[in-house]
Each structure stands twice: as structure tokens, then as C-alpha cells.
XYZ file of C-alpha atoms in Angstrom:
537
model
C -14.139 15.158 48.700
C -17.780 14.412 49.177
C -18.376 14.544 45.482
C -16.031 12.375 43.986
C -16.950 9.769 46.672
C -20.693 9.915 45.462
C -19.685 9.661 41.660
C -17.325 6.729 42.674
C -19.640 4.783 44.716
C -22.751 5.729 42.267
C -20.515 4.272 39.437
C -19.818 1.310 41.713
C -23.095 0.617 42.668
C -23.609 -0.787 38.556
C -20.709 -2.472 38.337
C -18.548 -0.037 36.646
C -18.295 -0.984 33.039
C -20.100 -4.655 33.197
C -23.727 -2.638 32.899
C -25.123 -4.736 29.890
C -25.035 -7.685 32.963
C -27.042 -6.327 35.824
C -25.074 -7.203 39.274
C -27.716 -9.231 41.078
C -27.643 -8.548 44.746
C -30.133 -10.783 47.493
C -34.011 -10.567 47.531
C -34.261 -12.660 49.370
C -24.724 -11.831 74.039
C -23.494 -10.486 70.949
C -22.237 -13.171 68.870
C -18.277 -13.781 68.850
C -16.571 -12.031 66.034
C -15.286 -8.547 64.770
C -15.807 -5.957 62.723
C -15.611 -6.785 59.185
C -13.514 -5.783 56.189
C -14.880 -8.128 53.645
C -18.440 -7.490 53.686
C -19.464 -7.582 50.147
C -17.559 -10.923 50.569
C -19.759 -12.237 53.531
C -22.508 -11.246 51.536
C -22.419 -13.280 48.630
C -23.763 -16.638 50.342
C -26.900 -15.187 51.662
C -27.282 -13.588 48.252
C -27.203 -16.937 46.349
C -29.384 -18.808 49.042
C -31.904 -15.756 48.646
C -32.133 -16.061 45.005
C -32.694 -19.473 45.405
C -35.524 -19.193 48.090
C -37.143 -16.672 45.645
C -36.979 -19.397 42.944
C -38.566 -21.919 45.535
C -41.692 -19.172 45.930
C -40.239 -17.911 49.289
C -39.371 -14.854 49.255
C -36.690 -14.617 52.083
C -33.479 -15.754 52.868
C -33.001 -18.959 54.952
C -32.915 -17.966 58.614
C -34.860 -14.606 57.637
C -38.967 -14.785 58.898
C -41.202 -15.552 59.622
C -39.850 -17.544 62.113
C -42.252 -18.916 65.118
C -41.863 -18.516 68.700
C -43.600 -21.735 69.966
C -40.765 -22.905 72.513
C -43.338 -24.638 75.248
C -41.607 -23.263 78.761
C -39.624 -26.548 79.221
C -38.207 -26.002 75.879
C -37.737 -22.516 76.790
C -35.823 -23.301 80.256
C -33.833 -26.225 78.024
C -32.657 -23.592 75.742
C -31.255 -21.012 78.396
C -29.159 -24.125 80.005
C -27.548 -24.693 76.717
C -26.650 -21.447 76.149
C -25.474 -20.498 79.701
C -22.737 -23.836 79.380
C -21.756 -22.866 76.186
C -23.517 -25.416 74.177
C -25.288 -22.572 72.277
C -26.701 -24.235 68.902
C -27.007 -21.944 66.381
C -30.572 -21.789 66.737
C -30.781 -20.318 70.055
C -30.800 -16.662 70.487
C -28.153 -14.650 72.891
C -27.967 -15.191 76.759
C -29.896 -11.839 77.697
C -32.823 -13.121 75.392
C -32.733 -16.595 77.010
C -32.955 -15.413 80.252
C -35.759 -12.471 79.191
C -37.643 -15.614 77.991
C -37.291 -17.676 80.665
C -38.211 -15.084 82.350
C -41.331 -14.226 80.941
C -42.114 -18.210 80.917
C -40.514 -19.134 84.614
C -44.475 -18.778 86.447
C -45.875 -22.062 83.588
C -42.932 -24.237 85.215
C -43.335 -26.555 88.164
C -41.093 -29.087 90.575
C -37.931 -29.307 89.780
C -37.856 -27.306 86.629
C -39.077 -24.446 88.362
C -35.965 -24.891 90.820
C -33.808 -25.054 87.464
C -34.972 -22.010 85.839
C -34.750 -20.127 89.498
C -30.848 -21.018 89.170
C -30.641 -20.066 85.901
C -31.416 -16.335 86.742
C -30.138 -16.740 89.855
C -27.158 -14.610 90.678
C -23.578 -15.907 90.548
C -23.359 -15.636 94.109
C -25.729 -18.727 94.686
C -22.296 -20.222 94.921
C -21.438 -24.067 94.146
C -24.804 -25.379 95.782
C -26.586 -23.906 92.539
C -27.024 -27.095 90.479
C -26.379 -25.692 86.863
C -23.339 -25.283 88.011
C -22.979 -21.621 87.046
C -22.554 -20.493 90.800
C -18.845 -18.961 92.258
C -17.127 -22.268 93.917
C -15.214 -19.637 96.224
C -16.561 -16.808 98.234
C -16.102 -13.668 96.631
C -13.899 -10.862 97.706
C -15.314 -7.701 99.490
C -17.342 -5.879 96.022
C -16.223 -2.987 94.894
C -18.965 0.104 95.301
C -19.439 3.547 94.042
C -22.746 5.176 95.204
C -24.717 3.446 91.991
C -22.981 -0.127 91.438
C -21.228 -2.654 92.934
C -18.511 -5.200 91.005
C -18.748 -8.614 92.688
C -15.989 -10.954 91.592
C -13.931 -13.951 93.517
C -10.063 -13.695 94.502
C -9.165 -16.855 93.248
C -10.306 -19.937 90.949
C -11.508 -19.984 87.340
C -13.865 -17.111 87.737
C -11.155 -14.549 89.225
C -9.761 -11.351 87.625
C -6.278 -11.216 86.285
C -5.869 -8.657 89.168
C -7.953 -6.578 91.513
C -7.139 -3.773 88.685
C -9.051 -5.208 86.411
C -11.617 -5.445 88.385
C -11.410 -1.881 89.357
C -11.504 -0.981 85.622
C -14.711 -2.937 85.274
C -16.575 -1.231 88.003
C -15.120 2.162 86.041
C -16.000 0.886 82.560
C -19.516 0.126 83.413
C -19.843 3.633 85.613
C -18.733 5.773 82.523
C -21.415 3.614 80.955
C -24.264 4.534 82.834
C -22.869 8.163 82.791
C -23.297 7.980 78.911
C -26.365 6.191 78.839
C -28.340 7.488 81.805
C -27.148 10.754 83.178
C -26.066 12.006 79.549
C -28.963 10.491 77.415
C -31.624 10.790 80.076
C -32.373 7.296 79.784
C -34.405 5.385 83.192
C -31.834 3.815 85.793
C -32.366 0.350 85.961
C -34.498 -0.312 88.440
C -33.809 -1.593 92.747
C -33.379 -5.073 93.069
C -34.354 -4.867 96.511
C -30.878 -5.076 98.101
C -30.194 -8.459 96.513
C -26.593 -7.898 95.907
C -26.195 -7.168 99.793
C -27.292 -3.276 99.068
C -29.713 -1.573 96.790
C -26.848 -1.146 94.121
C -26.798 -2.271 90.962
C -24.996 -5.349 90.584
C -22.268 -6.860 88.200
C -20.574 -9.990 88.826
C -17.454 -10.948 86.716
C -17.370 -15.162 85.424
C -15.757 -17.075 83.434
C -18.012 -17.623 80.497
C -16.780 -19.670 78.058
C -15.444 -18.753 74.491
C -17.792 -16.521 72.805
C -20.206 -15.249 76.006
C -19.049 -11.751 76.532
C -21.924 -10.990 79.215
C -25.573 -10.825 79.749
C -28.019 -9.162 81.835
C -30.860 -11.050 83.481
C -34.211 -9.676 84.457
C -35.038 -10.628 88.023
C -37.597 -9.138 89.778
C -41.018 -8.167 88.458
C -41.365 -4.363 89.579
C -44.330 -2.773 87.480
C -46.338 -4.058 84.200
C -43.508 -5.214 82.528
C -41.011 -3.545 83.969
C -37.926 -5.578 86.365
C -35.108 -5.266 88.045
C -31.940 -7.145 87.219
C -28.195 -7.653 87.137
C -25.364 -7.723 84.619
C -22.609 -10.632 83.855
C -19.019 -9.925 82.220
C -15.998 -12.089 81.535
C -14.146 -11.773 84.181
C -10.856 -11.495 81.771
C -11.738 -11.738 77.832
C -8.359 -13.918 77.436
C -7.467 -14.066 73.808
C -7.715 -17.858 74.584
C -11.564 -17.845 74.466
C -12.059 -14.484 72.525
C -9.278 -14.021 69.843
C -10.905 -11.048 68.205
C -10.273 -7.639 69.217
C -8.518 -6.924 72.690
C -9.994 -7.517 76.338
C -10.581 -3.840 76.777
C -12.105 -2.776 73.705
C -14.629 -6.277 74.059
C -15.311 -5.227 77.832
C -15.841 -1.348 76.653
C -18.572 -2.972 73.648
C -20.022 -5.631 76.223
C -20.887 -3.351 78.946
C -22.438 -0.397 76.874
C -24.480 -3.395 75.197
C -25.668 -5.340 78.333
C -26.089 -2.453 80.573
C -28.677 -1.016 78.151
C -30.535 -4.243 78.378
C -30.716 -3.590 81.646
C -32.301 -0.096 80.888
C -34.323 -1.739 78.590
C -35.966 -3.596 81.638
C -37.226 -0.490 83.186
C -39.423 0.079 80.142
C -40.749 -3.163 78.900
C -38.912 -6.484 79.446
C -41.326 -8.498 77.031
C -40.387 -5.588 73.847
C -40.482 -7.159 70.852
C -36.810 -8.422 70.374
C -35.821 -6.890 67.511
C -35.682 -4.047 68.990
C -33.882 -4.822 72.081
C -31.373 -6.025 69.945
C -30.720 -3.466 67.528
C -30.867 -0.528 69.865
C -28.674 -2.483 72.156
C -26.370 -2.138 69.387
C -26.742 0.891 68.270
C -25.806 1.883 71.718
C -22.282 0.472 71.406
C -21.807 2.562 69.072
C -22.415 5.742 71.866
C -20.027 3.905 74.325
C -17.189 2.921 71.922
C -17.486 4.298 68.723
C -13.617 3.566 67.920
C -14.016 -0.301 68.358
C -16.149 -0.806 65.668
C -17.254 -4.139 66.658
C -21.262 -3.535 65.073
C -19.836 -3.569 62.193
C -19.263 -7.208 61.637
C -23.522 -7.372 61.502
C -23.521 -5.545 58.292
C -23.615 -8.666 56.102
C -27.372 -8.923 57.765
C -27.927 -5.180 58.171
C -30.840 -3.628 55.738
C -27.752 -1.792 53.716
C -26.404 -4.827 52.734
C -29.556 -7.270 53.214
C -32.964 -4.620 51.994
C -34.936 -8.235 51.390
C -35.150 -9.272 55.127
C -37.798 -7.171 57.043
C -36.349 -4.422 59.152
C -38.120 -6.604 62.270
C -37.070 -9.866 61.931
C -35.558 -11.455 64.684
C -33.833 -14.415 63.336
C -32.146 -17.904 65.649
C -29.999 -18.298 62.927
C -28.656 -14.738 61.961
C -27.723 -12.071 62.901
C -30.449 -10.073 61.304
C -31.594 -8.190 64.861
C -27.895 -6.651 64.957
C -27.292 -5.626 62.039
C -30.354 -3.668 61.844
C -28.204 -1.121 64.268
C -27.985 0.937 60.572
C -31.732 2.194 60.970
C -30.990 3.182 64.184
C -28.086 5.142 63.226
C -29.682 6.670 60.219
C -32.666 7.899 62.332
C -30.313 9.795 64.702
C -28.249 10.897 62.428
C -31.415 13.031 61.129
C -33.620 13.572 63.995
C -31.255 13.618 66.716
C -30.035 10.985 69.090
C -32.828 11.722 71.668
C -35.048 9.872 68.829
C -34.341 6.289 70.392
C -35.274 7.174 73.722
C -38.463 8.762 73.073
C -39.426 5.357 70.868
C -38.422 3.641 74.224
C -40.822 5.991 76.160
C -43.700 5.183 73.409
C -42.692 1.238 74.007
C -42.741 1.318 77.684
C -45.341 -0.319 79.300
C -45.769 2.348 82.530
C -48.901 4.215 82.820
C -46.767 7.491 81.722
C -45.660 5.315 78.685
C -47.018 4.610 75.079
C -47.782 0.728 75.965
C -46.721 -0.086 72.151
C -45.064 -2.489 70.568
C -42.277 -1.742 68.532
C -43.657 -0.721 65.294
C -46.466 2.134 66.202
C -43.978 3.102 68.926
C -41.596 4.225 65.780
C -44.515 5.266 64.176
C -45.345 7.770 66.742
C -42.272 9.305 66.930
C -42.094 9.301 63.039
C -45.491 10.789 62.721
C -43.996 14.640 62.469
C -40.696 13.481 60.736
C -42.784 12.677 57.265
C -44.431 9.575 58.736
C -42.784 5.893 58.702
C -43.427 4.939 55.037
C -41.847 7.857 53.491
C -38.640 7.706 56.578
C -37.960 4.447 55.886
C -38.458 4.928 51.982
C -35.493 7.410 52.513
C -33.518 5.224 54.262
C -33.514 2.589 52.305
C -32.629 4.627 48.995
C -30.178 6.423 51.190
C -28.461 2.793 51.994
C -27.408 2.942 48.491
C -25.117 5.399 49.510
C -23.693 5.417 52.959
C -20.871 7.462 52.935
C -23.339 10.002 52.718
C -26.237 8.896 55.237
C -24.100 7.330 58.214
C -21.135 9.391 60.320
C -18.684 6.627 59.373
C -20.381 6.003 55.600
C -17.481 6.684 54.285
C -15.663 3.934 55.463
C -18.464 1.492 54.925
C -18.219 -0.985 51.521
C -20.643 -0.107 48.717
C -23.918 -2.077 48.845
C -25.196 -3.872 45.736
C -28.634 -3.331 43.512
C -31.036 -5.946 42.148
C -30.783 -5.050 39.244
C -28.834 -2.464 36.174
C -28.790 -1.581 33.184
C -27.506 1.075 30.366
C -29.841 2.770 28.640
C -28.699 3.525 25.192
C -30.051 5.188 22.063
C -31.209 2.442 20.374
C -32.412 0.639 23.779
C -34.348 2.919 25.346
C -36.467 1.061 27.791
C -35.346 -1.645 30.758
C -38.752 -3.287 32.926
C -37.529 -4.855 36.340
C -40.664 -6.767 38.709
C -39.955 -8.156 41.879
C -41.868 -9.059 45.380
C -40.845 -7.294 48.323
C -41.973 -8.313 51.841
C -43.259 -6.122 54.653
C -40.287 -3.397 55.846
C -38.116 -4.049 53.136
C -36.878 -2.723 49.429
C -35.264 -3.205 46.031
C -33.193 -0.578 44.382
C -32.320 -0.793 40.065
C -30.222 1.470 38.663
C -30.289 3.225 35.029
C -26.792 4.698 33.624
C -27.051 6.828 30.590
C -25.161 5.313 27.995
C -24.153 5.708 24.219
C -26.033 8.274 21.871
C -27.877 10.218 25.321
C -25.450 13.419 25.761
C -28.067 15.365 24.138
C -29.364 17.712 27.505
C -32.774 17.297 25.755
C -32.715 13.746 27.184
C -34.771 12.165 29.989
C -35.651 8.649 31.917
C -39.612 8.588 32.197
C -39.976 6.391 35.321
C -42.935 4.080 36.175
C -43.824 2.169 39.043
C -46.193 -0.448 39.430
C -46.670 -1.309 43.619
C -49.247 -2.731 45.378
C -52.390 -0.768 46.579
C -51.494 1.921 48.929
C -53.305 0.837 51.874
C -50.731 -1.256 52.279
C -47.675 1.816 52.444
C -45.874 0.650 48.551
C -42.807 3.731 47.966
C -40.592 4.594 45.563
C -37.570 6.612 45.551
C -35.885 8.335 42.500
C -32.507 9.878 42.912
C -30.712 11.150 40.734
C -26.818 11.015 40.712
C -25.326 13.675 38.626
C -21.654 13.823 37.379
C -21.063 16.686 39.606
C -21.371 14.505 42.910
C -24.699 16.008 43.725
C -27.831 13.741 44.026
C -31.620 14.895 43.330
C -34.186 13.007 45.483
C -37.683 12.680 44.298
C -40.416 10.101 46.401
C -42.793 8.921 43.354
C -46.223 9.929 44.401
C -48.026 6.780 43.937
C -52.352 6.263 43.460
C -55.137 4.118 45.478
C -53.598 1.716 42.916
C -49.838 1.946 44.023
C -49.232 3.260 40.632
C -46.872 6.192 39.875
C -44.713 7.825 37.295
C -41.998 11.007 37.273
C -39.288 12.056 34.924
C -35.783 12.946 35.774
C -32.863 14.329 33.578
C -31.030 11.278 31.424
C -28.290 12.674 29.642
C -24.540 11.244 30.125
C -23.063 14.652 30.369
C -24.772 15.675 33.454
C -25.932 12.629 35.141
C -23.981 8.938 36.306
C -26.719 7.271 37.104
C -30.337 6.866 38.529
C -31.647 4.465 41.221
C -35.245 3.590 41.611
C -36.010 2.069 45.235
C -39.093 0.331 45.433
C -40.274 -0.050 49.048
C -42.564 -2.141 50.887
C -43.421 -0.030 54.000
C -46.176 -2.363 54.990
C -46.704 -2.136 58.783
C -49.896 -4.561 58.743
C -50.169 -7.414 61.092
C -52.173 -10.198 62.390
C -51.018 -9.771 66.077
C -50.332 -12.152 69.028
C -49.529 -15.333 66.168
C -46.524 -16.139 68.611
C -43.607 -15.290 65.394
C -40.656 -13.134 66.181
C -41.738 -10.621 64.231
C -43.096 -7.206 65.643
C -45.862 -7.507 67.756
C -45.504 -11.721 67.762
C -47.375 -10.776 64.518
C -48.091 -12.190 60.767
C -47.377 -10.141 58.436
C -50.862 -9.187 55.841
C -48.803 -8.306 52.942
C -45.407 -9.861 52.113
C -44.405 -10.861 48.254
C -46.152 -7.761 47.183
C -45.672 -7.223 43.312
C -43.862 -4.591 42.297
C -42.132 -3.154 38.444
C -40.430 -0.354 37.829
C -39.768 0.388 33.963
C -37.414 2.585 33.007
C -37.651 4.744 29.346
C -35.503 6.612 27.515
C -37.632 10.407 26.077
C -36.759 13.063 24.577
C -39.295 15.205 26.569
């Protein structure tokens, strides 16, 4: 089974017989929606506007980085109001981030925009005196407590329950949650909120929210360094009305695994770079409710279907921080699914923590897996394949290459250059065609990157007609410059992929982008060529 999947997808990965024309891919809270069937579909406008920004001299896709976080705390305090009344632009990030930032900003606000922002992360139960008018209008019903949370909702009005069941299968939903995420994975609690829900119980409070607002979780309370306490929002119903796509249980089963992690996320390091929040936050829907599926409607901006964006881009205008779920997924898929909380431990900002941002806090826990460069030069070829790198690969659409081309007897040789930006990859593909079944036949490979200060890869595999793949990591010099030879002939081999990989991890810190570490990164549009050639030896 396995092996004529790999054949399949290797053959679809060139475009089956249209080789002589290489298929040119991109270089380029939880939004509403649902999983996807039509990625490669999806795909094809961000791959036309990323060709286009790499005509312009860009290098990335339109929405992609890097993008600046300069939002003054006005702007900042603006930007959660729109978002909490449903006047979300598509600009503005998700509700949990809006309120993390406002957060973070609330202590440079004065008068009455101080007074707003306090609202704003103010509990539901502020009631209808709570002048953003996100407050209950009714007094809520006696909560419903277990010995670790409490479910406030109200009995009647806009913001009730269909029934005090579903309320009750809230407060179950997000207890099986925190079984999952805390007592099985050993993750921290989120922190007391100092009896602010009436008890020292985590709260959740079901609302009305408005089509498209599943939930959120707001940080609260400052605790220690950047650690707070906080408390969770849900739709109180997830009526088809205001969320047509996918059923109220299966959204409130995705929501709650999402938000409550946030709220996990809070006892490590509230002010992590965002990225990260996000895509572990997603990855960790996949722990809670693996049949829903809902992730995968990211994968149109996930690194499998989007290697040009950087793996830490945190984008206003797509969707770039969920998709990148995948690299969490591959990671644990190899190293174990304790692998996410030990790169929370290194990002936590306690004095038993690592007190790093996001990208040496993966580096550390990398460092006896092979490192980051040469991990994430394996994912990244692996992408090209994912029924055989993810749990659910197999069910995943083929990705697309920059570039392919047959190799015949009388066109032995095929040069492909490019410019990669920090964290991300290109992948060409060879096929052995007319005039190679000779076994005497091989493709010398040779790789031009960058200097290797800056982390250049490049991946070799080798898909043979057998279904089996051969994996060899170019070793590249002080130059970036590397070459290796694999077997060419069309008897024995489908094709070969070359994934050249920018692993750069180099930043100019604290320049207020989005990006890891607020940072610029030193070397995006690096050069890089691969040249394929035809030998007989």
C-alpha cells in the first residue's frame, strides 16, 4: 500500500507526463471555515501573487513578512473593540491575540481608554453597565462546578444556551480537555485568578459572539514574569445561523481544545512570540479532536503547501500562523508528542524555565535530534511527501515543486536558481527519461547556497520505482557549496527531488515585526542553484 502511494504521489509531484513544462508552484479565534478538500485549488492564487512579488524583487507572498508590529496602545485597544463586535477587518489578528496585546499594552493607556481596555478583558459578568457592551444584560444562572472549572452562562436572552444540557456538555467538553491537555500531557494548569469568578476555579462563560468568533481566552491577571491568569469565552450555541460549517459539537470540541491551551500558554509566557501560540494552539486540536479535521482548512498557508513563507511569520492577513500546525505535527510524529511541551518549558519565562523566544527554544530541544537546520531540512523535503511524514498524510493532497524537468539522453543537464528567505525551501525534481535505462546511469547533483554561517541545506531523495525513497542531506562548504550523486536510471528510479533550504535563524532582535523574537531577519533572498546532470559514472 505504502509503495504504490509513494510512486503515485512522486509521479504526481512532476506533473505526470507534462515534464518538458516544469509545474511552477509559489516562492513567494480561529478563523471561520472548514477543513478543506480543494487545497491545491486554494493554492493557486497565492501562487500567482507570489510569483509576481518575486518579479517585483520581493520575495514573499502578499500578507507573508515581514510585517511590523507598530500598533501605538490606542491603536492597539481600537483593534480589540473591533474584533470583540464583530467588525474584525481582515487585518486584525484573532480575539485571544487582541486581548494578549491589549494586554501587554493596557499599563501605556490613561482616562477613559484605560476604563475601555479594562472592559474589554473584563469578564462577561461585568453585566450591561460594561460600556462595550459585551457584558450579560441578565444575571446568570447558578455556574456549573466540578472541583477545577466552573461554566457561567445566563438562563435567558441572546447569550443563553439552547438548554441547561448544553451547558452541561460544555463544562464536560472543556473538563475532558484539560484531562487531555494537563493531566495526560503534563502540561501547567492555568494559573488562580484569585477567586474572580466567585471561587478560585477556572472560569468559562458561554456568549453570543457573532458569526465567525468561536471563543477566546483573555489573560487577566499578571501572576509572575510573564506569566497570568485568565478565563475562556465560547459560543454559547454555534447555531448554523452564524457558523454554517461543521456542526455545533464538533466546532465546540475544536474551540475549547484551542482556547483552553491559550490559556496554558499563559502560565508560561503570555508575551511568546505569536507564531507560536498559534500554531501549537492548533496543533493541539488536533490531540482533542482529531476526527473533526477542522486544521486542515490552514493548509493552503501551511509550509507543505506554502515552503516560501518563513515557518515564523505571523501574518494580519493570512492564515500563515495556523497552518504552520504541519511542523508541529511532523516534530511529534518523530520525537514524540512530549516535544511541544518541553519547547514550552524552554519558552517560559519562570526562573525554572528557558526564558527564550521561540526560535532557540526549538533549537534547544532540537539540539540532540540533529540540530534545527538539518530537522527542518528534513521536514521540508519530507513535505513533498506527506502521506508518508504525517499520521493522516495519506489523506492530505500532493504539494507542488518549483520547478521539473526530464532528463533525457540527449539533454542531460537542467540548472534551477532561486532566493529563499529565512525558515523556508524550494524543492525541483529530476525524472529519468528517454535513452537512461542503462543501470550504469546517474544524476551528479550540485548546489550552490549561501555561506554556511547562515544554516543553507539541501536534501536529495531519491524515489525509486519500488516505492522506497533514499535520503541523502548534501554536505555543503564554508561556501554553501555541495555536490553528491544518486542512481538515474528509469528502470529503478521515478524521480529525484532536490530541496534547497534556507535554515537561517539570524535576527536583528526587538525591531517590533511579527516575526520571532519581534526580529529582522539578516539573511532573506539568499541565492541559491541546484544543477542537475546526467553521468555515466
Amino acid at each position: 500500500m505504502r509503495r504504490i502511494v509513494t510512486t503515485a504521489v512522486a509521479m504526481a509531484l512532476v506533473g505526470g507526463a507534462a515534464l518538458s513544462a516544469p509545474a511552477v508552484a509559489a516562492d513567494g479565534d480561529r478563523p471561520a471555515g472548514k477543513a478543506t478538500t480543494g487545497v491545491q485549488q486554494q493554492t493557486r492564487a497565492l501562487e500567482k501573487a507570489a510569483d509576481k512579488a518575486l518579479e517585483n524583487g520581493l520575495g514573499l507572498a502578499p500578507g507573508a513578512v515581514p510585517e511590523v508590529s507598530d500598533a501605538t496602545a490606542p491603536e492597539t485597544l481600537a483593534t480589540a473593540r473591533r474584533v470583540l463586535s464583530g467588525n474584525a477587518t481582515r487585518r486584525d489578528p484573532s480575539a485571544t491575540i487582541a486581548l494578549r496585546d491589549l494586554f501587554v499594552k493596557r499599563s501605556q493607556l490613561r482616562g477613559e481608554d484605560l476604563r475601555g481596555a479594562d472592559a474589554l478583558l473584563a469578564r462577561p459578568t461585568d453585566g450591561a453597565g460594561d460600556n462595550q457592551g459585551f457584558g450579560y444584560t441578565v444575571p446568570e444562572a447558578a455556574p456549573l462546578c466540578n472541583t477545577r472549572i466552573c461554566l457561567h452562562y445566563v438562563p435567558t436572552g441572546a447569550d443563553a444556551p439552547p438548554s441547561p444540557e448544553w451547558a452541561a456538555h460544555n463544562l464536560a467538553t472543556m473538563d475532558s480537555v484539560w484531562s487531555t491537555i494537563v493531566d495526560g500531557l503534563g502540561y501547567r494548569a492555568p494559573l488562580g485568578d484569585r477567586a474572580e469568578g466567585g471561587n478560585a476555579l477556572f472560569d468559562v462563560y458561554l456568549k453570543d459572539l457573532g458569526t465567525g468568533l468561536y471563543g477566546f481566552c483573555a489573560p487577566e491577571r499578571r501572576v509572575k514574569k510573564r506569566t497570568a491568569s485568565g478565563y475562556c469565552v465560547l459560543d454559547n450555541d454555534y447555531a448554523a445561523a452564524q457558523f454554517p460549517s461543521g456542526t455545533p459539537n464538533d466546532n465546540l470540541a475544536v474551540t475549547a481544545g484551542h482556547e483552553f491551551f491559550h490559556a496554558v500558554q499563559f502560565a508560561y509566557d503570555y508575551a511568546e512570540d505569536p507564531w507560536m501560540m498559534e500554531s501549537t494552539a492548533t496543533w493541539m486540536e488536533e490531540r482533542i479532536a482529531s476526527q473533526v479535521n477542522d486544521n486542515r482548512q490552514y493548509f493552503p498557508t501551511s509550509q507543505i503547501y506554502a515552503p516560501y513563507v518563513p515557518l515564523d511569520t505571523f501574518s494580519r492577513t493570512s492564515t500563515y500562523q495556523y497552518g504552520n500546525w504541519v511542523f508541529w505535527e511532523y516534530l511529534t510524529n518523530r520525537y514524540g508528542i512530549g516535544l511541544v511541551k518541553k519547547a514550552w518549558k524552554q519558552a517560559g519565562s519562570l526562573k525554572s524555565d528557558g526564558g527564550k523566544s521561540s526560535i532557540p527554544a526549538l533549537q534547544r530541544v532540537l539540539r540532540g535530534k540533529g540540530g534545527l537546520t538539518k530537522v527542518y531540512a528534513k521536514f521540508a523535503a519530507g513535505n513533498l511527501i506527506p502521506a508518508l511524514n504525517y499520521p493522516e498524510g495519506v489523506e492530505y493532497p500532493a504539494p507542488k515543486v518549483r520547478g521539473a524537468k526530464a532528463l533525457r539522453r540527449n539533454k542531460r543537464a537542467k540548472r534551477f536558481a532561486t532566493r529563499i528567505n529565512h525558515l523556508s525551501s524550494a524543492s525541483y525534481v529530476y525524472v529519468p527519461g528517454k535513452g537512461l535505462g542503462a543501470k550504469k546511469w546517474k544524476l551528479a547533483v550540485r548546489v550552490a547556497g549561501p555561506a554556511k554561517r547562515t544554516s543553507p541545506a539541501a536534501v536529495v531523495v531519491t524515489y525509486l520505482a519500488n516505492g522506497k525513497r533514499k535520503v541523502k542531506l548534501v554536505r555543503l562548504n564554508r561556501g554553501g557549496d555541495g555536490h553528491t550523486k544518486v542512481a538515474f536510471s528509469n528502470r529503478s528510479v521515478a524521480a529525484v527531488s532536490v530541496t534547497l533550504v534556507n535554515a537561517s535563524t539570524r535576527y536583528r532582535c526587538n525591531q517590533r515585526t511579527l516575526l520571532a523574537c519581534g526580529g529582522r531577519p539578516l539573511d532573506d533572498r539568499a541565492r541559491f542553484a541546484v544543477t542537475g546532470r546526467v553521468t555515466k559514472r
